[in-house]
XYZ file of C-alpha atoms in Angstrom:
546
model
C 30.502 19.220 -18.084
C 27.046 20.611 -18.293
C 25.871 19.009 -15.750
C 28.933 18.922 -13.001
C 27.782 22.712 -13.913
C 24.619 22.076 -12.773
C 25.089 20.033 -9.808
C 27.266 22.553 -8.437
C 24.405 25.353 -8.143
C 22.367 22.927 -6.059
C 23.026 23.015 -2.536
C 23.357 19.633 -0.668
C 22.161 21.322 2.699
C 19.062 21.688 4.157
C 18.541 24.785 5.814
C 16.038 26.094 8.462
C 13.466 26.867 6.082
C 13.759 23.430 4.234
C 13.157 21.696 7.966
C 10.184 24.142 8.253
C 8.883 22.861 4.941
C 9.350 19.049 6.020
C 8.042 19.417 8.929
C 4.880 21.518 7.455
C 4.347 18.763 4.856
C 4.582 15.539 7.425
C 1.891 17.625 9.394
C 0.004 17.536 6.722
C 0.322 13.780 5.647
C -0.757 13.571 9.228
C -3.992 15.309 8.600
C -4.726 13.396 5.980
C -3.526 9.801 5.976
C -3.481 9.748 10.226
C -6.296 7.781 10.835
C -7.099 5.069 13.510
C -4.605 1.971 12.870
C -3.907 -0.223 11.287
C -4.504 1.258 8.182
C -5.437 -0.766 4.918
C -2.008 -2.899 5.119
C -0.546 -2.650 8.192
C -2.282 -5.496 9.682
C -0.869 -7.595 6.779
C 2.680 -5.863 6.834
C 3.369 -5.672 11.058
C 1.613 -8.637 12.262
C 3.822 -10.404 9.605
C 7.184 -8.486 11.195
C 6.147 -9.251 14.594
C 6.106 -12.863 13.876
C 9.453 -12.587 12.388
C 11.117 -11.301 15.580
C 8.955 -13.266 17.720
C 7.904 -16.702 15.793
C 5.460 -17.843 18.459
C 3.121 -15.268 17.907
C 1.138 -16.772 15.355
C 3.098 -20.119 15.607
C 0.219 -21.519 13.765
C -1.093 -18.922 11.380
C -1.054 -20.240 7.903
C 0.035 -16.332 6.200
C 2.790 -15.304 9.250
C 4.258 -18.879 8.684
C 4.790 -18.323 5.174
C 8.006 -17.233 3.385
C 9.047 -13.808 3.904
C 9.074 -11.387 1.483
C 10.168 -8.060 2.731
C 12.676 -9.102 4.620
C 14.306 -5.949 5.193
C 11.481 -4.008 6.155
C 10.869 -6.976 8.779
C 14.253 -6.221 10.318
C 14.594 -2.523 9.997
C 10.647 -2.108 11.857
C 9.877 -5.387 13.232
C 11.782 -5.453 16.000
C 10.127 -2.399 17.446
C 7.274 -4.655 18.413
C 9.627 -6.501 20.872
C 9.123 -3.712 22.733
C 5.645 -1.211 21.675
C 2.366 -2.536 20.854
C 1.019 -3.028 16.731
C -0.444 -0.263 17.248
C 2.865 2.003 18.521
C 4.879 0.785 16.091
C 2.505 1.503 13.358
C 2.867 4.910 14.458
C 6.695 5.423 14.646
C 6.843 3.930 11.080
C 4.170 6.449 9.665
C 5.524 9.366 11.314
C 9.497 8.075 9.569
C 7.819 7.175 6.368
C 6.046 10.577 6.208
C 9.149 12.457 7.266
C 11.242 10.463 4.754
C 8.565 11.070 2.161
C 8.307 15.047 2.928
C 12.053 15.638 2.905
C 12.233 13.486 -0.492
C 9.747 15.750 -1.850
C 11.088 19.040 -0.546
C 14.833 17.872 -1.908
C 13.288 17.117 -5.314
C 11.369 20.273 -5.699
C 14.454 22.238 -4.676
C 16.459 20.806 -7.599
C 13.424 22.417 -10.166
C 12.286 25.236 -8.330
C 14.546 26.849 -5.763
C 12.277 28.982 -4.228
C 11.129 29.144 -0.330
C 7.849 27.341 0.149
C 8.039 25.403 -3.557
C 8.418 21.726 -1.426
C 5.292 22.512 0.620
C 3.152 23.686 -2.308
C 4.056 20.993 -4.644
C 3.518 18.074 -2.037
C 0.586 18.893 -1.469
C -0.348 19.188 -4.523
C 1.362 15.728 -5.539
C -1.103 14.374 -2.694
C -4.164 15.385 -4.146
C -3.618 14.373 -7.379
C -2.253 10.991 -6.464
C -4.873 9.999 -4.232
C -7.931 11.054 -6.408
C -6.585 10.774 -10.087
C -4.130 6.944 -9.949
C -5.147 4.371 -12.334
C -4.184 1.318 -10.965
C -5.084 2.215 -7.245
C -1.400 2.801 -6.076
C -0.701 5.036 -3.396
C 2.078 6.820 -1.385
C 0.812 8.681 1.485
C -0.738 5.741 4.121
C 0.248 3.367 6.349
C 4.016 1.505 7.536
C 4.666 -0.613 4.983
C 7.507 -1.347 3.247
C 6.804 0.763 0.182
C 6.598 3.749 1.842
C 10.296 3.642 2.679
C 10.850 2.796 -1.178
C 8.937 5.859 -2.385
C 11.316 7.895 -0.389
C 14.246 6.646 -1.268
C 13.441 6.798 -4.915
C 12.551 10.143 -4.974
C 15.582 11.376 -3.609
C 17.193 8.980 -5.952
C 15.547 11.095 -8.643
C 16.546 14.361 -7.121
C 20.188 13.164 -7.627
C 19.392 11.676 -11.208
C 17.878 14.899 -12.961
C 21.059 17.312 -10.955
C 23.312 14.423 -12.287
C 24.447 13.628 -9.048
C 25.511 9.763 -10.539
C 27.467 9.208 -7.730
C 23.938 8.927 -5.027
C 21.678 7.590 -7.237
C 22.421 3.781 -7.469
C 23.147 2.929 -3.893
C 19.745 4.895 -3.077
C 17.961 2.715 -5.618
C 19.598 -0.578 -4.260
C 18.168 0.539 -0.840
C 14.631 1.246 -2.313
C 15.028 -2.339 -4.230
C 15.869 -4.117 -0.292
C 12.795 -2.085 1.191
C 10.578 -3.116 -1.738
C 11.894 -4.837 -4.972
C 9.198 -3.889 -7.296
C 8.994 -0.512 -6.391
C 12.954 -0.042 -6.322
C 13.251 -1.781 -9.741
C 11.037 -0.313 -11.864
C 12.529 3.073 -10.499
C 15.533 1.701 -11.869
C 14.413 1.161 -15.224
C 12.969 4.709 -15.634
C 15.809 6.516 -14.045
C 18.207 3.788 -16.291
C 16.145 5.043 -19.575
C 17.162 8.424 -18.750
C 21.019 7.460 -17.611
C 21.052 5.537 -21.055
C 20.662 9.022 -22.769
C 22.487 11.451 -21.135
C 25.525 8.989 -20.942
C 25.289 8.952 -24.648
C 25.175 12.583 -25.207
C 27.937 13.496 -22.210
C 29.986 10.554 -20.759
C 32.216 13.722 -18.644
C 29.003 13.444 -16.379
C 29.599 9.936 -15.317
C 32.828 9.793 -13.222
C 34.588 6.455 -11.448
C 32.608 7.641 -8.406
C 29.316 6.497 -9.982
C 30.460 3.147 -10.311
C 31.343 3.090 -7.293
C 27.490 3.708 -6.024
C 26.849 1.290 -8.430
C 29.324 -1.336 -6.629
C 27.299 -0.489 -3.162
C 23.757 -0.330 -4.374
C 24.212 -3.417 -6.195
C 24.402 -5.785 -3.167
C 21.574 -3.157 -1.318
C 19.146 -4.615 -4.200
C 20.315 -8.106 -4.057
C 19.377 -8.681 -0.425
C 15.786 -7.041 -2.024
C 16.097 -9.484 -4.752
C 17.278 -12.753 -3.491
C 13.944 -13.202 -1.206
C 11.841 -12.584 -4.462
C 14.106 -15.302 -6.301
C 13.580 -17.647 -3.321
C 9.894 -17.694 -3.592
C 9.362 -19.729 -6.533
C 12.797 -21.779 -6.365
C 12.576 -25.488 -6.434
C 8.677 -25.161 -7.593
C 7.075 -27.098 -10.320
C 5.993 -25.592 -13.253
C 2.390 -26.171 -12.935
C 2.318 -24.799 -9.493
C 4.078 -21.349 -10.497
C 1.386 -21.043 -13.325
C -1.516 -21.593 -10.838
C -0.089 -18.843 -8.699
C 0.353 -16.654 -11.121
C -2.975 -16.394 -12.383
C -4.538 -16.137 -8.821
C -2.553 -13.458 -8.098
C -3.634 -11.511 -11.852
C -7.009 -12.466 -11.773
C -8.289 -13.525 -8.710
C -6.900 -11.560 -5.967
C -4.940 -8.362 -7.294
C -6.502 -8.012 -10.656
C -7.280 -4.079 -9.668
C -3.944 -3.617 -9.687
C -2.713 -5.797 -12.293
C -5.444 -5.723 -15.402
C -6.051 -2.369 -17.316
C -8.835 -4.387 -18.641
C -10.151 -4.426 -15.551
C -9.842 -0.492 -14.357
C -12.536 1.603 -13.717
C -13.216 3.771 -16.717
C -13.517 6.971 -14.254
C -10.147 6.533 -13.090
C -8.652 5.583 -16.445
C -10.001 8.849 -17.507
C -9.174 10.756 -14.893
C -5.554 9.437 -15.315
C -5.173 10.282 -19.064
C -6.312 14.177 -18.022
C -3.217 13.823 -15.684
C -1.039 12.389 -18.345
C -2.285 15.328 -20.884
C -2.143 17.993 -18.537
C 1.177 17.017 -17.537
C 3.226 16.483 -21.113
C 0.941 18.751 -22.599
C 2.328 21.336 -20.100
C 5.946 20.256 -20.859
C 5.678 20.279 -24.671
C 4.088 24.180 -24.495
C 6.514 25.544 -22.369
C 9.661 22.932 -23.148
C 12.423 25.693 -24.115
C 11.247 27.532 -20.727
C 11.633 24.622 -18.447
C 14.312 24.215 -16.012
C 16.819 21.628 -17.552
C 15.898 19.105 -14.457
C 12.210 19.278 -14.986
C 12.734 18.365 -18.547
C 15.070 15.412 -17.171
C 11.802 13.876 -14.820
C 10.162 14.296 -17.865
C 12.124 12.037 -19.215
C 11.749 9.829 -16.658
C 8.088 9.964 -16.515
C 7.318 9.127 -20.056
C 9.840 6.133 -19.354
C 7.275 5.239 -16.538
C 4.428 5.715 -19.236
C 6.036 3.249 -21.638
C 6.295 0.571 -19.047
C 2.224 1.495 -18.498
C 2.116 0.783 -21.842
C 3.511 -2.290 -22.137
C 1.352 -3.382 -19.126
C -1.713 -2.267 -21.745
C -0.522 -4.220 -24.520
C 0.328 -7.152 -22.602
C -3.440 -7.314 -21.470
C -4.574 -6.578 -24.420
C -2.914 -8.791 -26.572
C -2.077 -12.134 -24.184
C -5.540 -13.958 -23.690
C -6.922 -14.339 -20.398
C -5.906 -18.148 -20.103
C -2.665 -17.124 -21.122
C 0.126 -18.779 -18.949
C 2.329 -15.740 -20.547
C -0.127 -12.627 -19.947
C -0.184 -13.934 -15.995
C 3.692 -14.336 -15.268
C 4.327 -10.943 -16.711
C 1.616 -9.111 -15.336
C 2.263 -10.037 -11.927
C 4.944 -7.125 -11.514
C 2.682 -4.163 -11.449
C 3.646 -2.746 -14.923
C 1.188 0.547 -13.679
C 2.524 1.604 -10.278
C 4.863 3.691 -11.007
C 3.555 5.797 -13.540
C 0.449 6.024 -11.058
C 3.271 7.871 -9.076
C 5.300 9.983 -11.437
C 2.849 11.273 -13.545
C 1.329 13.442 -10.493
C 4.287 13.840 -9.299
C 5.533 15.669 -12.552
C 2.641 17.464 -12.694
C 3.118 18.859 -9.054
C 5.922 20.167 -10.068
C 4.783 21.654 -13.609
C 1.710 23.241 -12.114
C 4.048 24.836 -9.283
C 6.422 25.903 -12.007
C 4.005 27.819 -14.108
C 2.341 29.654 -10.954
C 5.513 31.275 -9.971
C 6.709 31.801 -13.763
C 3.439 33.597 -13.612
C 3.829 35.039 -10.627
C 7.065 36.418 -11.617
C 5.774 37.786 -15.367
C 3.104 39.447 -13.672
C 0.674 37.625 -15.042
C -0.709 36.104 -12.062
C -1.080 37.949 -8.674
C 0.323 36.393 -5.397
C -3.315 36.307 -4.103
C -4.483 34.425 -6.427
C -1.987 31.757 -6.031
C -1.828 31.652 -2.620
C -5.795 31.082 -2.299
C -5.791 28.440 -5.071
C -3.451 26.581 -3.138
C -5.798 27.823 0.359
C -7.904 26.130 -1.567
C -6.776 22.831 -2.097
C -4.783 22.606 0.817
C -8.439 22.951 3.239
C -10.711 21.688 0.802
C -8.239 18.077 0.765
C -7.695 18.606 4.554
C -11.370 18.906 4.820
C -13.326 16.047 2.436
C -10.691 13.765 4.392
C -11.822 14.864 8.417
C -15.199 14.728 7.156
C -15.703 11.415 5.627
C -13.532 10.414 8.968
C -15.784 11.929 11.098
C -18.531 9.669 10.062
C -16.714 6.729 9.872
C -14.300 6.828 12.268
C -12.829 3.280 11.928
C -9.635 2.635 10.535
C -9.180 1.790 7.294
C -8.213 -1.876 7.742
C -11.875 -2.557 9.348
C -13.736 0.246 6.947
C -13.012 -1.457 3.824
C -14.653 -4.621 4.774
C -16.211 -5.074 7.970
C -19.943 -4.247 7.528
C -21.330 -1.088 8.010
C -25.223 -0.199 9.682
C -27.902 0.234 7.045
C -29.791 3.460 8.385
C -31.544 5.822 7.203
C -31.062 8.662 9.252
C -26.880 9.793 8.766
C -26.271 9.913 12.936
C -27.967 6.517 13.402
C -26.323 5.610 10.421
C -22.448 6.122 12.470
C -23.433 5.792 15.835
C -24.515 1.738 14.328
C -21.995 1.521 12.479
C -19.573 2.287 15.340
C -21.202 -0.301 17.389
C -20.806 -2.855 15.294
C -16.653 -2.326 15.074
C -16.456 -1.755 18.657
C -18.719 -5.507 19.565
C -15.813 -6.622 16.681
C -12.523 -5.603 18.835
C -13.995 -6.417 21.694
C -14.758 -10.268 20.398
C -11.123 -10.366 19.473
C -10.307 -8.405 22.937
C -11.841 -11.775 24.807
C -9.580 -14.611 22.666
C -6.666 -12.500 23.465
C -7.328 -12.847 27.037
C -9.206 -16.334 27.378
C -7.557 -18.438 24.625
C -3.877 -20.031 24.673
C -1.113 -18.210 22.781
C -1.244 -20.723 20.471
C -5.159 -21.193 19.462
C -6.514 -21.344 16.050
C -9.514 -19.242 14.924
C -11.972 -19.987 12.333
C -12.867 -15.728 11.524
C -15.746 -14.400 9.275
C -14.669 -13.832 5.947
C -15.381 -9.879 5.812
C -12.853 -8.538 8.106
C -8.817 -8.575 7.482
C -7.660 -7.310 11.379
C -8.488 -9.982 13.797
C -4.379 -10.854 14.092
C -4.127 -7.134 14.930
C -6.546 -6.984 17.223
C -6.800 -10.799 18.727
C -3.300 -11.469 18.391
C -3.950 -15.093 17.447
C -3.938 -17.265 14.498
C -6.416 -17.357 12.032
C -7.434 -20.464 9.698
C -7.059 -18.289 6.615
C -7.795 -14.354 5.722
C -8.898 -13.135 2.268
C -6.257 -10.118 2.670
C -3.215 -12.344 4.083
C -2.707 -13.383 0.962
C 1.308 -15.161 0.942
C 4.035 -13.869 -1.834
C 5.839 -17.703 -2.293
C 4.105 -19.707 -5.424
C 3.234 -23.019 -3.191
C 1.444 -20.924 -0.380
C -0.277 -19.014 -2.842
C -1.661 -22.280 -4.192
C -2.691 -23.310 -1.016
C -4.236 -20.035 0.225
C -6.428 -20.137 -2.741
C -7.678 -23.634 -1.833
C -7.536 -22.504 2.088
C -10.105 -19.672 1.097
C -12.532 -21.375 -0.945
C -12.567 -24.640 1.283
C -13.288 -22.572 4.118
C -16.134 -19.800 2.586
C -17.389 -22.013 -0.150
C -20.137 -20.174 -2.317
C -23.634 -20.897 -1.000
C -26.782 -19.350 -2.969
C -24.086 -17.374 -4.808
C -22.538 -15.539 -1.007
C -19.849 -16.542 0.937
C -19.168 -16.615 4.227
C -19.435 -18.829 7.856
C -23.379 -17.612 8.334
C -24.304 -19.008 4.929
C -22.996 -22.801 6.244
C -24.447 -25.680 8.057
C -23.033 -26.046 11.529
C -21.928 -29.605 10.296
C -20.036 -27.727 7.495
C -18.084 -25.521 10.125
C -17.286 -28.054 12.535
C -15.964 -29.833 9.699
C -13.838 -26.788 9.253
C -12.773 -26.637 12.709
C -11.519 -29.960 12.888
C -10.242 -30.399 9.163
C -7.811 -27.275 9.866
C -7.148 -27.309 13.637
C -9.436 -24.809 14.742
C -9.949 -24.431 18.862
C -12.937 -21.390 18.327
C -14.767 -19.983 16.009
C -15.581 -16.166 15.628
C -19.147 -16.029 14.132
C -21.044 -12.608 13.342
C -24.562 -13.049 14.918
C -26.929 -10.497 13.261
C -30.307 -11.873 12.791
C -32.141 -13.755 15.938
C -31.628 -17.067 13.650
C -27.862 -16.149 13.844
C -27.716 -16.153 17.705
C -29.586 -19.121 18.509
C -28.377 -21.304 15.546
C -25.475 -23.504 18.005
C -28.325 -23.396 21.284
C -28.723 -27.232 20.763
C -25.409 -28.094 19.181
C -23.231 -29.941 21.797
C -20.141 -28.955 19.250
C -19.925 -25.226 20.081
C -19.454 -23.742 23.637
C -20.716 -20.334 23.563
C -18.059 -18.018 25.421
C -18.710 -14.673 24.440
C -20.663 -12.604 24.901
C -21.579 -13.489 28.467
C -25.369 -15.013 28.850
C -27.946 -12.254 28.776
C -25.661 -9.787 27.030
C -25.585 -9.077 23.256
C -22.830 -8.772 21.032
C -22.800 -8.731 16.623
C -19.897 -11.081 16.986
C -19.718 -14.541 19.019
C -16.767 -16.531 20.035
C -17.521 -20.524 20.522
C -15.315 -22.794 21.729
C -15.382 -26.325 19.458
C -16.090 -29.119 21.489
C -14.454 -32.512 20.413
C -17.293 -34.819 19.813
């Protein structure tokens, strides 16, 4: 009964301070994750729903086309572009996501530390270290995606798991599961590691209402699950393999390969992990009973790290083995729990401190000034001088100035001659166009709102579109003196392009004089934009049938 005991000294309601605190803590996530959109994935995640709701946008894109893999999240946010621009809905699902997120936090922190202002102090906290010290480059705090809505749900999942509150945990995790299997499932094997024990050491916890959650959440994770099934069904073996290994160790291999992590954010990640259990196992017979339940749950996340590690380590790289199994992103969640345990440790000892009179409420309260501006402020300034949003700052090019101003006000220039490019095909070009796009950008369906020949970022989930994206991608930027990319090929080469893969324009960056005048005398392309006597970095031609 110890923990019906338990359970009963949390309170299920949120009171006026606890809105306060979720409301403080979105504001924050707006601070620092509410940059321009689309953010890193939303061009990949909402340009995919809109063509769900709406299949002639994109009727011939190659990645919207392809099978869908969050379904749910396509139904649940897609349909708000039936009504509000990309870059609207973006919005409403960050500022749900973050409010989901922040209440999730605020709930949890409330089970461990039941103290006024604890939920602020520790998300904050859980920000900072989970954006600067993850391993595998997972994150929580961004853009609408279907992950963020998983986080959420699986925190609050945990809230109810370490109270054992049975009865809300399952149906919550077969939610997360539909929003985002991975994230939902691994969730469930942590939290199931833990179950597995205390079950064992107190079955009067687990009452007939528990299976009931587990009778809802069951078909919650199926409709999650059944997609995933569906995307390798009916394939041949070969093809499967092949997929595999592009996804492992061609396009997500910073997520996917330990062997492949940066050794700066492998250490910084151990320091987490020490700080962290180190923490626990000093002050373990002092710890509130729930924070040595996450605990728990953590090092269950750790072990599935682990295994990740070992798999890597001991599956050779041609290994059809090491890629099916490392596919499933054996780090992410431990790139999430560890600083999330630690949040909560590090707010723990302040206030035991606090309350020994060890530490003084000054000191506290500017440590956490501390992080809370200095965070607030590295983020607004790095914005400041490059403004663009994330989507376009991780790959579209960036000036090469000396001087810092120059340096932005290029830079800048450069993204604004890119939307406005795409601006032009979405007002000169049928619905239904194909565009051949440089290879260093990953928005032009966001901002053109046409179809595109193939994107490095779009890449598709099912195994036989995987296969042919890979074949899409280096058919269409083929290496060339070791760089890739539309400016390094002949004009013969791109028009072959064009006509191979149904392509009415192509979208061309034109840096150099040579770049500009290189289609003057080529009958093929039809220079549309920019306008004659103007200058743009990016060119649309039209491709003339010869």
């Amino acid at each position: 009964m110890r923990g019906h005991a338990l359970a009963s000294t949390v309170s299920n309601r949120f009171t006026l301070w606890d809105v306060a605190e979720i409301a403080l803590l979105a504001a924050f996530f707006l601070l620092v994750a509410g940059g321009a959109t689309p953010d890193a994935n939303e061009a990949h995640y909402l340009t995919k729903a809109k063509h769900f709701w709406n299949p002639d946008f994109g009727s011939r894109d190659f990645f919207l086309t392809s099978s869908d893999a969050h379904v749910v999240f396509y139904w649940t946010v897609g349909w708000l572009t039936q009504f509000f621009s990309l870059e609207t809905t973006a919005w409403i699902g960050r500022f749900v996501i973050w409010i989901l997120i922040a209440a999730s936090v605020v709930r949890l922190t409330k089970t461990i530390l039941p103290r006024q202002g604890g939920g602020l102090v520790a998300g904050v906290i859980f920000f900072v270290l989970q954006s600067n010290l993850h391993m595998a480059g997972e994150w929580v705090i961004g853009g609408a995606e279907a992950k963020g809505f998983a986080f959420a749900l699986c925190f609050l999942a945990l809230s109810h798991a370490i109270t054992n509150r049975w009865a809300g945990v399952w149906w919550l995790l077969g939610v997360a599961m539909a929003f985002h299997v991975l994230v939902g499932g691994w969730f469930v094997v942590c939290i199931g590691a833990y179950w597995l024990i205390d079950w064992k050491i107190d079955r009067e916890d687990h009452s007939g209402n528990e299976w009931l959650s587990v009778g809802v959440g069951i078909p919650f994770a199926i409709v999650g699950l059944w997609p995933a099934i569906m995307l390798s069904r009916g394939v041949s073996t070969e093809t499967i393999q092949m997929a595999n290994w592009i996804s492992v160790h061609v396009r997500l291999p910073h997520h996917l390969l330990f062997t492949n992590f940066s050794l700066p954010r492998v250490t910084g990640f151990a320091t987490l992990v020490l700080i962290g259990f180190g923490g626990c196992v000093w002050f373990y017979r002092k710890l509130p009973v729930t924070l040595r339940r996450m605990t728990m749950v953590c090092a269950a996340s750790l072990f599935i790290a682990l295994t990740g590690v070992l798999i890597d380590w001991g599956l050779p790289d041609d290994s059809v083995w090491q890629h099916a199994l490392l596919k499933y992103y054996w780090f992410r969640t431990s790139d999430v729990m560890v600083p999330l345990l630690v949040s909560q440790v590090l707010v723990w000892c302040a206030l035991r401190g606090y309350d020994r009179r060890h530490i003084p409420r000054w000191i506290i309260s500017a440590a956490f000034a501390g992080v809370l501006v200095g965070q607030i402020t590295c983020i607004q300034w790095t914005r400041f001088w490059d403004p663009r949003p994330r989507g376009d700052s991780l790959v579209l090019p960036s000036a090469r100035k000396v001087e810092r101003m120059a340096q932005r006000e290029m830079t800048l220039r450069i993204h604004r001659h890119w939307k406005t490019a795409c601006a032009w095909l979405q007002r000169h070009s049928a619905a239904d166009s194909v565009v051949l796009t440089p290879m260093r950008q990953q928005t032009f369906k966001w901002h053109a709102q046409r179809a595109e020949v193939v994107s490095r970022k779009d890449m598709p989930q099912d195994a036989v579109s995987l296969v042919r994206w890979f074949e899409l991608y280096h058919s269409v930027y083929p290496v060339r003196n070791d760089r890739r990319g539309l400016r390094h090929l002949s004009n013969s080469e791109i028009y072959d392009r064009t006509r191979k893969y149904g392509a009415d324009f192509v979208v061309i960056s034109e840096f150099s004089p040579e770049d500009q005048r290189r289609f003057e005398s080529d009958p093929r392309f039809a220079k549309r934009f920019p306008p004659t006597g103007s200058f743009s970095f990016y060119a649309v031609y039209e491709v003339i049938d010869e």
